CSV table of C-alpha atoms and ligand atoms in Angstrom, one decimal:
chain,number,residue,atom,x,y,z
A,1,UNK,CA,71.8,169.7,129.7
A,2,UNK,CA,73.5,166.8,127.7
A,3,UNK,CA,76.7,167.4,125.9
A,4,UNK,CA,78.0,168.1,122.3
A,5,UNK,CA,78.1,164.3,121.6
A,6,UNK,CA,74.4,163.8,122.0
A,7,UNK,CA,72.4,164.4,118.8
A,8,UNK,CA,69.0,163.8,120.2
A,9,UNK,CA,66.4,161.0,120.8
A,10,UNK,CA,64.8,158.4,118.5
A,11,UNK,CA,61.4,156.7,119.6
A,12,UNK,CA,61.7,153.1,120.0
A,13,UNK,CA,58.2,152.8,118.4
A,14,UNK,CA,57.6,155.3,115.6
A,15,UNK,CA,61.4,155.9,114.9
A,16,UNK,CA,60.8,159.7,115.0
A,17,UNK,CA,63.8,161.7,115.9
A,18,UNK,CA,63.7,164.6,118.5
A,19,UNK,CA,66.4,167.1,119.5
A,20,UNK,CA,67.1,167.1,123.1
A,21,UNK,CA,64.9,170.1,124.1
A,22,UNK,CA,62.0,168.6,121.9
A,23,UNK,CA,61.0,165.6,124.1
A,24,UNK,CA,61.0,165.3,127.9
A,25,UNK,CA,61.0,161.6,128.8
A,26,UNK,CA,59.0,159.6,126.3
A,27,UNK,CA,57.7,160.2,122.8
A,28,UNK,CA,55.3,163.2,122.5
A,29,UNK,CA,53.5,161.2,119.6
A,30,UNK,CA,53.4,157.6,121.2
A,31,UNK,CA,53.0,158.6,124.8
A,32,UNK,CA,54.3,156.4,127.8
A,33,UNK,CA,55.1,153.4,125.7
A,34,UNK,CA,57.2,155.5,123.3
A,35,UNK,CA,60.4,155.0,125.1
A,36,UNK,CA,63.3,157.0,123.6
A,37,UNK,CA,66.8,155.9,122.7
A,38,UNK,CA,69.6,158.4,123.1
A,39,UNK,CA,71.4,159.1,119.7
A,40,UNK,CA,75.0,160.0,119.6
A,41,UNK,CA,77.2,161.7,117.2
A,42,UNK,CA,79.8,158.8,116.7
A,43,UNK,CA,81.7,160.9,114.1
A,44,UNK,CA,82.4,163.5,116.8
A,45,UNK,CA,83.0,161.0,119.5
A,46,UNK,CA,85.6,159.1,117.4
A,47,UNK,CA,87.8,162.2,117.4
A,48,UNK,CA,87.9,161.8,121.3
A,49,UNK,CA,87.1,158.2,122.3
A,50,UNK,CA,90.2,156.2,120.8
A,51,UNK,CA,92.5,153.7,122.3
A,52,UNK,CA,94.8,156.4,123.3
A,53,UNK,CA,92.0,158.1,125.4
A,54,UNK,CA,91.3,154.8,127.2
A,55,UNK,CA,95.0,154.1,127.8
A,56,UNK,CA,95.6,157.6,129.4
A,57,UNK,CA,92.3,157.7,131.4
A,58,UNK,CA,93.1,157.0,134.9
A,59,UNK,CA,89.5,157.3,136.4
A,60,UNK,CA,88.8,153.7,137.0
A,61,UNK,CA,85.0,154.2,137.5
A,62,UNK,CA,82.1,154.2,134.9
A,63,UNK,CA,82.7,157.8,134.6
A,64,UNK,CA,85.5,157.4,132.3
A,65,UNK,CA,83.0,156.8,129.8
A,66,UNK,CA,81.3,160.3,130.5
A,67,UNK,CA,81.4,161.5,126.8
A,68,UNK,CA,79.4,158.4,125.9
A,69,UNK,CA,76.8,158.9,128.7
A,70,UNK,CA,75.5,162.4,127.9
A,71,UNK,CA,76.3,163.7,131.3
A,72,UNK,CA,78.1,167.1,131.9
A,73,UNK,CA,81.3,166.8,133.9
A,74,UNK,CA,80.4,169.4,136.5
A,75,UNK,CA,79.3,167.3,139.5
A,76,UNK,CA,81.0,163.8,138.5
A,77,UNK,CA,83.9,164.2,140.9
A,78,UNK,CA,81.4,164.6,143.7
A,79,UNK,CA,79.8,161.3,143.1
A,80,UNK,CA,80.5,157.8,144.6
A,81,UNK,CA,82.6,155.6,142.7
A,82,UNK,CA,80.5,153.5,140.4
A,83,UNK,CA,81.4,150.8,138.1
A,84,UNK,CA,84.9,149.6,136.9
A,85,UNK,CA,83.7,146.2,138.7
A,86,UNK,CA,86.3,143.3,138.4
A,87,UNK,CA,86.0,141.0,135.3
A,88,UNK,CA,87.3,138.0,137.0
A,89,UNK,CA,88.5,135.0,134.8
A,90,UNK,CA,87.0,131.7,136.1
A,91,UNK,CA,89.3,129.0,137.1
A,92,UNK,CA,87.2,126.4,138.9
A,93,UNK,CA,83.8,126.9,137.3
A,94,UNK,CA,85.2,127.0,133.7
A,95,UNK,CA,86.8,123.7,134.3
A,96,UNK,CA,83.6,122.2,135.9
A,97,UNK,CA,81.6,123.6,132.9
A,98,UNK,CA,84.2,122.4,130.3
A,99,UNK,CA,84.5,125.9,129.1
A,100,UNK,CA,87.9,127.2,127.7
A,101,UNK,CA,87.2,130.8,128.6
A,102,UNK,CA,84.8,132.1,131.2
A,103,UNK,CA,84.7,135.5,132.7
A,104,UNK,CA,82.5,136.8,135.6
A,105,UNK,CA,81.7,140.4,135.8
A,106,UNK,CA,80.9,141.1,139.5
A,107,UNK,CA,78.5,144.0,139.5
A,108,UNK,CA,77.5,143.2,143.1
A,109,UNK,CA,80.6,145.1,144.0
A,110,UNK,CA,79.0,148.6,143.1
A,111,UNK,CA,78.3,151.0,146.2
A,112,UNK,CA,74.7,149.8,146.8
A,113,UNK,CA,75.6,146.3,145.8
A,114,UNK,CA,74.1,145.9,142.1
A,115,UNK,CA,74.1,147.1,138.6
A,116,UNK,CA,71.5,149.6,139.2
A,117,UNK,CA,74.2,151.9,140.5
A,118,UNK,CA,75.3,152.6,137.0
A,119,UNK,CA,71.6,153.9,136.1
A,120,UNK,CA,71.1,155.6,139.5
A,121,UNK,CA,74.2,157.6,139.1
A,122,UNK,CA,73.3,159.0,135.9
A,123,UNK,CA,69.7,159.7,137.1
A,124,UNK,CA,71.0,161.5,140.2
A,125,UNK,CA,73.3,163.7,138.0
A,126,UNK,CA,70.6,164.4,135.6
A,127,UNK,CA,68.4,165.3,138.4
A,128,UNK,CA,70.9,167.8,139.8
A,129,UNK,CA,71.5,169.3,136.2
A,130,UNK,CA,67.7,169.7,135.8
A,131,UNK,CA,67.4,171.4,139.3
A,132,UNK,CA,65.1,168.9,140.7
A,133,UNK,CA,64.0,169.1,144.3
A,134,UNK,CA,63.2,165.5,144.7
A,135,UNK,CA,64.2,162.1,142.9
A,136,UNK,CA,61.7,159.2,142.7
A,137,UNK,CA,61.5,155.9,141.4
A,138,UNK,CA,59.4,152.5,141.8
A,139,UNK,CA,61.5,149.3,141.7
A,140,UNK,CA,61.6,145.6,142.7
A,141,UNK,CA,64.3,146.8,145.3
A,142,UNK,CA,67.7,147.4,143.7
A,143,UNK,CA,67.0,150.5,141.5
A,144,UNK,CA,65.2,151.8,144.8
A,145,UNK,CA,68.3,151.1,147.1
A,146,UNK,CA,70.7,152.5,144.6
A,147,UNK,CA,68.7,155.5,143.9
A,148,UNK,CA,68.4,156.2,147.7
A,149,UNK,CA,72.3,155.6,148.1
A,150,UNK,CA,73.3,158.1,145.4
A,151,UNK,CA,70.8,160.7,146.2
A,152,UNK,CA,71.9,160.5,149.7
A,153,UNK,CA,75.5,161.2,148.7
A,154,UNK,CA,74.5,164.3,146.6
A,155,UNK,CA,72.0,165.6,149.2
A,156,UNK,CA,69.1,165.1,147.1
A,157,UNK,CA,65.8,164.0,148.9
A,158,UNK,CA,64.4,160.6,147.4
A,159,UNK,CA,60.8,159.0,147.4
A,160,UNK,CA,61.0,155.4,146.7
A,161,UNK,CA,58.2,152.9,146.1
A,162,UNK,CA,58.7,149.2,146.4
A,163,UNK,CA,56.3,146.1,146.3
A,164,UNK,CA,55.6,144.7,149.7
A,165,UNK,CA,57.6,141.6,148.8
A,166,UNK,CA,61.0,143.5,148.4
A,167,UNK,CA,63.5,141.6,150.5
A,168,UNK,CA,64.6,143.0,153.9
A,169,UNK,CA,68.3,143.6,152.9
A,170,UNK,CA,67.1,146.1,150.2
A,171,UNK,CA,64.3,147.9,152.2
A,172,UNK,CA,66.8,148.4,155.0
A,173,UNK,CA,69.4,150.0,152.6
A,174,UNK,CA,66.6,152.3,151.5
A,175,UNK,CA,65.8,153.6,154.9
A,176,UNK,CA,69.4,153.6,156.1
A,177,UNK,CA,70.2,155.9,153.1
A,178,UNK,CA,67.5,158.2,154.6
A,179,UNK,CA,65.0,157.9,151.8
A,180,UNK,CA,61.3,158.1,152.1
A,181,UNK,CA,60.2,154.5,151.6
A,182,UNK,CA,56.7,153.8,150.3
A,183,UNK,CA,56.1,150.0,150.7
A,184,UNK,CA,53.2,149.3,148.4
A,185,UNK,CA,50.6,146.8,149.4
A,186,UNK,CA,50.7,145.0,146.1
A,187,UNK,CA,53.2,143.7,143.4
A,188,UNK,CA,55.7,145.6,141.4
A,189,UNK,CA,53.0,146.7,139.0
A,190,UNK,CA,51.0,148.4,141.7
A,191,UNK,CA,54.2,150.2,143.0
A,192,UNK,CA,55.1,151.3,139.5
A,193,UNK,CA,51.5,152.7,138.9
A,194,UNK,CA,51.5,154.6,142.3
A,195,UNK,CA,54.9,156.0,141.8
A,196,UNK,CA,53.9,157.1,138.2
A,197,UNK,CA,50.7,159.0,139.6
A,198,UNK,CA,52.9,160.6,142.3
A,199,UNK,CA,55.7,161.7,139.9
A,200,UNK,CA,53.1,163.2,137.6
A,201,UNK,CA,51.3,165.0,140.4
A,202,UNK,CA,54.4,166.4,142.3
A,203,UNK,CA,56.8,167.0,139.3
A,204,UNK,CA,59.5,164.9,140.7
A,205,UNK,CA,62.7,163.7,138.9
A,206,UNK,CA,61.6,160.3,137.4
A,207,UNK,CA,64.2,157.7,137.8
A,208,UNK,CA,62.0,154.9,136.5
A,209,UNK,CA,64.3,152.9,134.3
A,210,UNK,CA,62.1,152.2,131.4
A,211,UNK,CA,60.5,155.6,131.1
A,212,UNK,CA,63.8,157.5,131.4
A,213,UNK,CA,66.0,157.0,128.3
A,214,UNK,CA,69.1,158.0,130.2
A,215,UNK,CA,69.1,154.9,132.4
A,216,UNK,CA,70.0,152.6,129.6
A,217,UNK,CA,73.1,154.8,129.0
A,218,UNK,CA,74.2,154.3,132.5
A,219,UNK,CA,73.6,150.5,132.3
A,220,UNK,CA,75.6,150.2,129.0
A,221,UNK,CA,78.9,151.0,130.9
A,222,UNK,CA,78.9,147.3,132.1
A,223,UNK,CA,79.6,146.5,128.4
A,224,UNK,CA,82.0,149.2,127.8
A,225,UNK,CA,84.0,147.9,130.8
A,226,UNK,CA,83.7,144.2,129.8
A,227,UNK,CA,85.1,145.1,126.3
A,228,UNK,CA,87.8,147.4,127.6
A,229,UNK,CA,88.9,144.8,130.3
A,230,UNK,CA,89.3,142.3,127.6
A,231,UNK,CA,91.5,144.6,125.4
A,232,UNK,CA,88.5,145.5,123.3
A,233,UNK,CA,88.1,141.7,122.3
A,234,UNK,CA,84.9,140.9,124.1
A,235,UNK,CA,83.8,137.2,124.5
A,236,UNK,CA,81.4,135.5,122.0
A,237,UNK,CA,78.6,135.4,124.5
A,238,UNK,CA,77.5,137.7,127.3
A,239,UNK,CA,74.7,136.1,129.6
A,240,UNK,CA,72.4,138.6,131.8
A,241,UNK,CA,69.3,138.2,133.5
A,242,UNK,CA,66.2,140.2,132.3
A,243,UNK,CA,63.2,141.9,134.3
A,244,UNK,CA,62.2,145.2,132.8
A,245,UNK,CA,64.7,144.9,130.0
A,246,UNK,CA,66.7,147.9,130.7
A,247,UNK,CA,69.8,146.1,131.9
A,248,UNK,CA,70.0,143.8,128.7
A,249,UNK,CA,69.2,146.9,126.5
A,250,UNK,CA,72.1,148.7,128.2
A,251,UNK,CA,74.4,145.7,127.5
A,252,UNK,CA,73.7,145.7,123.9
A,253,UNK,CA,73.9,149.5,123.7
A,254,UNK,CA,77.4,149.6,125.1
A,255,UNK,CA,78.7,147.0,122.5
A,256,UNK,CA,76.8,148.7,119.8
A,257,UNK,CA,78.5,152.1,120.7
A,258,UNK,CA,82.0,150.4,120.7
A,259,UNK,CA,81.4,148.9,117.2
A,260,UNK,CA,80.1,152.3,115.9
A,261,UNK,CA,83.3,153.9,117.2
A,262,UNK,CA,85.3,151.1,115.5
A,263,UNK,CA,86.8,149.9,118.8
A,264,UNK,CA,85.3,146.4,118.6
A,265,UNK,CA,84.9,144.1,115.5
A,266,UNK,CA,81.8,142.4,116.6
A,267,UNK,CA,78.9,142.5,119.2
A,268,UNK,CA,78.8,139.4,121.4
A,269,UNK,CA,75.6,137.4,121.4
A,270,UNK,CA,73.6,137.9,124.3
A,271,UNK,CA,72.0,135.1,126.3
A,272,UNK,CA,68.8,136.8,127.9
A,273,UNK,CA,67.8,134.8,131.1
A,274,UNK,CA,64.5,134.7,132.9
A,275,UNK,CA,63.1,132.7,135.7
A,276,UNK,CA,60.3,130.2,134.7
A,277,UNK,CA,58.3,131.6,137.4
A,278,UNK,CA,58.2,135.0,135.6
A,279,UNK,CA,59.1,134.6,131.9
A,280,UNK,CA,56.9,137.0,129.6
A,281,UNK,CA,59.7,137.6,127.2
A,282,UNK,CA,60.7,133.9,126.9
A,283,UNK,CA,56.8,133.1,126.2
A,284,UNK,CA,56.5,136.0,123.7
A,285,UNK,CA,59.8,134.8,121.9
A,286,UNK,CA,58.9,131.1,121.9
A,287,UNK,CA,55.3,131.7,120.6
A,288,UNK,CA,56.4,134.4,118.2
A,289,UNK,CA,53.7,136.7,119.7
A,290,UNK,CA,53.4,140.1,121.5
A,291,UNK,CA,54.5,140.3,125.2
A,292,UNK,CA,51.7,139.3,127.5
A,293,UNK,CA,51.5,140.0,131.3
A,294,UNK,CA,53.0,137.2,133.4
A,295,UNK,CA,52.8,136.2,137.0
A,296,UNK,CA,55.5,137.4,139.2
A,297,UNK,CA,56.1,134.1,140.8
A,298,UNK,CA,60.1,133.7,141.4
A,299,UNK,CA,62.5,134.1,144.2
A,300,UNK,CA,64.5,136.1,141.9
A,301,UNK,CA,62.8,139.3,143.0
A,302,UNK,CA,64.9,141.7,140.9
A,303,UNK,CA,63.5,140.0,137.7
A,304,UNK,CA,60.1,139.3,138.9
A,305,UNK,CA,58.5,141.7,136.3
A,306,UNK,CA,55.1,140.8,135.1
A,307,UNK,CA,54.8,143.7,132.7
A,308,UNK,CA,58.2,144.6,131.4
A,309,UNK,CA,58.7,148.3,131.1
A,310,UNK,CA,61.3,148.3,128.5
A,311,UNK,CA,60.3,145.7,126.2
A,312,UNK,CA,61.4,147.1,122.8
A,313,UNK,CA,65.0,147.7,123.8
A,314,UNK,CA,65.3,144.3,125.4
A,315,UNK,CA,63.8,142.4,122.4
A,316,UNK,CA,66.0,144.5,119.9
A,317,UNK,CA,69.0,143.8,122.0
A,318,UNK,CA,68.7,140.0,121.8
A,319,UNK,CA,67.6,140.0,118.1
A,320,UNK,CA,70.3,142.5,116.8
A,321,UNK,CA,73.1,140.5,118.8
A,322,UNK,CA,71.9,137.2,117.4
A,323,UNK,CA,71.1,136.4,121.0
A,324,UNK,CA,68.7,133.7,122.6
A,325,UNK,CA,66.1,134.1,125.1
A,326,UNK,CA,66.1,131.3,127.8
A,327,UNK,CA,64.4,130.6,131.4
A,328,UNK,CA,65.5,128.7,134.2
A,329,UNK,CA,63.5,127.3,137.3
A,330,UNK,CA,64.1,128.8,140.7
A,331,UNK,CA,65.7,125.6,141.8
A,332,UNK,CA,68.3,126.0,139.4
A,333,UNK,CA,69.0,129.5,140.4
A,334,UNK,CA,69.3,128.4,144.0
A,335,UNK,CA,71.8,125.7,143.1
A,336,UNK,CA,74.0,127.9,141.1
A,337,UNK,CA,73.9,130.7,143.8
A,338,UNK,CA,75.7,128.1,146.0
A,339,UNK,CA,77.9,126.8,143.1
A,340,UNK,CA,79.2,130.2,142.4
A,341,UNK,CA,80.0,130.8,146.1
A,342,UNK,CA,81.8,127.4,146.4
A,343,UNK,CA,83.7,127.5,143.1
A,344,UNK,CA,84.7,131.3,142.7
A,345,UNK,CA,83.9,132.8,146.1
A,346,UNK,CA,81.3,135.1,144.6
A,347,UNK,CA,77.9,135.6,146.4
A,348,UNK,CA,75.3,136.7,144.0
A,349,UNK,CA,71.6,137.4,144.8
A,350,UNK,CA,69.2,135.0,142.9
A,351,UNK,CA,68.6,137.4,140.0
A,352,UNK,CA,72.3,138.1,140.0
A,353,UNK,CA,73.2,134.5,139.3
A,354,UNK,CA,70.3,133.5,137.1
A,355,UNK,CA,72.8,134.5,134.2
A,356,UNK,CA,74.9,131.5,135.3
A,357,UNK,CA,71.8,129.2,135.6
A,358,UNK,CA,71.1,130.2,131.8
A,359,UNK,CA,74.5,129.7,130.7
A,360,UNK,CA,74.5,126.1,132.1
A,361,UNK,CA,71.1,125.4,130.4
A,362,UNK,CA,72.4,126.8,127.1
A,363,UNK,CA,75.5,124.6,127.4
A,364,UNK,CA,73.4,121.6,128.0
A,365,UNK,CA,71.0,122.5,125.2
A,366,UNK,CA,73.9,123.1,122.7
A,367,UNK,CA,73.0,126.8,122.4
A,368,UNK,CA,76.4,127.8,123.6
A,369,UNK,CA,79.3,125.6,122.6
A,370,UNK,CA,82.1,124.8,124.9
A,371,UNK,CA,84.8,126.2,122.5
A,372,UNK,CA,83.0,129.6,122.7
A,373,UNK,CA,84.1,132.4,125.1
A,374,UNK,CA,81.6,133.6,127.8
A,375,UNK,CA,81.1,136.4,130.2
A,376,UNK,CA,78.2,136.2,132.6
A,377,UNK,CA,77.1,139.2,134.6
A,378,UNK,CA,76.4,138.9,138.4
A,379,UNK,CA,74.0,141.8,138.5
A,380,UNK,CA,73.5,142.0,142.4
A,381,UNK,CA,75.2,141.0,145.6
A,382,UNK,CA,74.0,138.0,147.7
A,383,UNK,CA,74.0,139.9,150.9
A,384,UNK,CA,71.0,141.8,149.8
A,385,UNK,CA,68.9,138.6,150.2
A,386,UNK,CA,70.3,136.3,152.9
A,387,UNK,CA,66.8,134.6,153.4
A,388,UNK,CA,66.7,133.1,149.9
A,389,UNK,CA,70.5,132.2,150.1
A,390,UNK,CA,69.8,130.3,153.2
A,391,UNK,CA,67.6,128.0,150.9
A,392,UNK,CA,70.6,127.2,149.0
A,393,UNK,CA,72.8,126.0,152.1
A,394,UNK,CA,72.8,123.5,154.8
A,395,UNK,CA,72.7,125.5,158.2
A,396,UNK,CA,75.3,124.2,160.6
A,397,UNK,CA,74.0,122.8,164.0
A,398,UNK,CA,75.3,124.4,167.2
A,399,UNK,CA,78.1,122.3,168.7
A,400,UNK,CA,79.1,121.8,172.3
A,401,UNK,CA,82.7,123.4,172.8
A,402,UNK,CA,84.3,119.9,173.1
A,403,UNK,CA,87.3,118.7,171.1
A,404,UNK,CA,86.0,115.1,171.1
A,405,UNK,CA,82.7,116.2,169.6
A,406,UNK,CA,84.6,118.3,167.0
A,407,UNK,CA,86.9,115.4,166.1
A,408,UNK,CA,83.8,113.1,165.4
A,409,UNK,CA,82.3,115.6,163.3
A,410,UNK,CA,85.2,116.4,161.1
A,411,UNK,CA,85.7,112.6,160.5
A,412,UNK,CA,82.1,112.2,159.5
A,413,UNK,CA,82.7,115.2,157.0
A,414,UNK,CA,85.8,113.5,155.9
A,415,UNK,CA,87.8,116.5,156.5
A,416,UNK,CA,90.4,114.8,158.7
B,501,PLP,C1,67.2,145.0,138.0
B,501,PLP,C2,68.1,143.8,138.0
B,501,PLP,C3,68.0,142.9,137.0
B,501,PLP,C4,67.3,143.1,135.5
B,501,PLP,O1,67.3,144.3,135.0
B,501,PLP,P1,66.1,144.9,134.3
B,501,PLP,O2,66.5,146.2,133.7
B,501,PLP,O3,65.0,144.9,135.2
B,501,PLP,O4,65.9,143.8,133.1
B,501,PLP,C5,68.8,141.8,137.1
B,501,PLP,N1,69.5,141.6,138.2
B,501,PLP,C6,69.5,142.4,139.1
B,501,PLP,C7,70.2,142.0,140.5
B,501,PLP,C8,68.8,143.5,139.1
B,501,PLP,O5,68.7,144.4,140.1
B,502,ZN,ZN1,57.0,157.7,118.8
């Protein structure tokens, strides 16, 4: 298991250090809440991961960072291609927002259509390394569909738990990839609890993002890519939406690793975005109090997480990057979903574009200045949730096949 660059784990609560074989998934002393952080041997890594390594590496996927992900190389070549998604320099949107430099990291272009592939790829490899017979997770939908996707490719059975409100695009994916789908009559909290009980009882490999410390190591590759795609000079800010907190934890860890390796000079500030319909982190930050359970009342289903499962990594990510927590109403999310499509030709799901809604609010409030450079991550593809996208557009009426009617219509629209 693991590789020579991994020193062990550090508990995010008590700070105790464990060798890889001394802890399983969470801290033996702190229990379920004692989420572990993987500790790397940066001095050893520095001998391998230098500019020359990246220049010579022709693996244009997240696996180019394998030494920094704690996976062994044995099965990597059999996996689907994950990551190295495009970092697009914005033209139209940047102009519209008055920003000099704006980049869009389109992670909706991963195999199952979301950033979750980065974590699921690692999970499936780890499950195979551990000789697991079944992999399992609960998720608002994307972790579930990506886990099903990569498990299918590697011939590993998957049992997936989702809340009953998971959008049809995502549940269809899960079934299509041949996983056993348990659609729980309840919210994400209920799905998480049932999955946990089942995983404990049957001994399946646990892909639950918060519990499994390796998931953040997969997610962090998004930052490794952003940095490398910008010649190791990342933007001043990186904006990302937050549900459980693993993604934002990964975004920070990636930049943190590169700084430790001496490959970047500073860590971008993180703008962490929630929906006002489900904003436990934003409330806790605003009131300077511990995290409290929140309602899960947002169309951005991927970030509708009332009890975040990875709070410490998320809070540390924002704090250590001198970042900011912000929340945006669903109406803003729908508006920018259409705006992003219209101005850049990129179709994101609601949680995927919440980062842009957050950026626009942060610009308005003077949190981000127009002369600062910004990247926002589109974490999920819009085709996963066409029902909500339809609320952001005007449906065309059916037209008789008649040129005169078409002519009149085009005039009204001022197209001719
Ligand atoms: C999971 C997810 C997020 C948030 O990630 P967390 O680790 O839950 O904070 C954001 N956007 C999309 C599309 C997601 O699937
Ligand atoms: Zn501990």
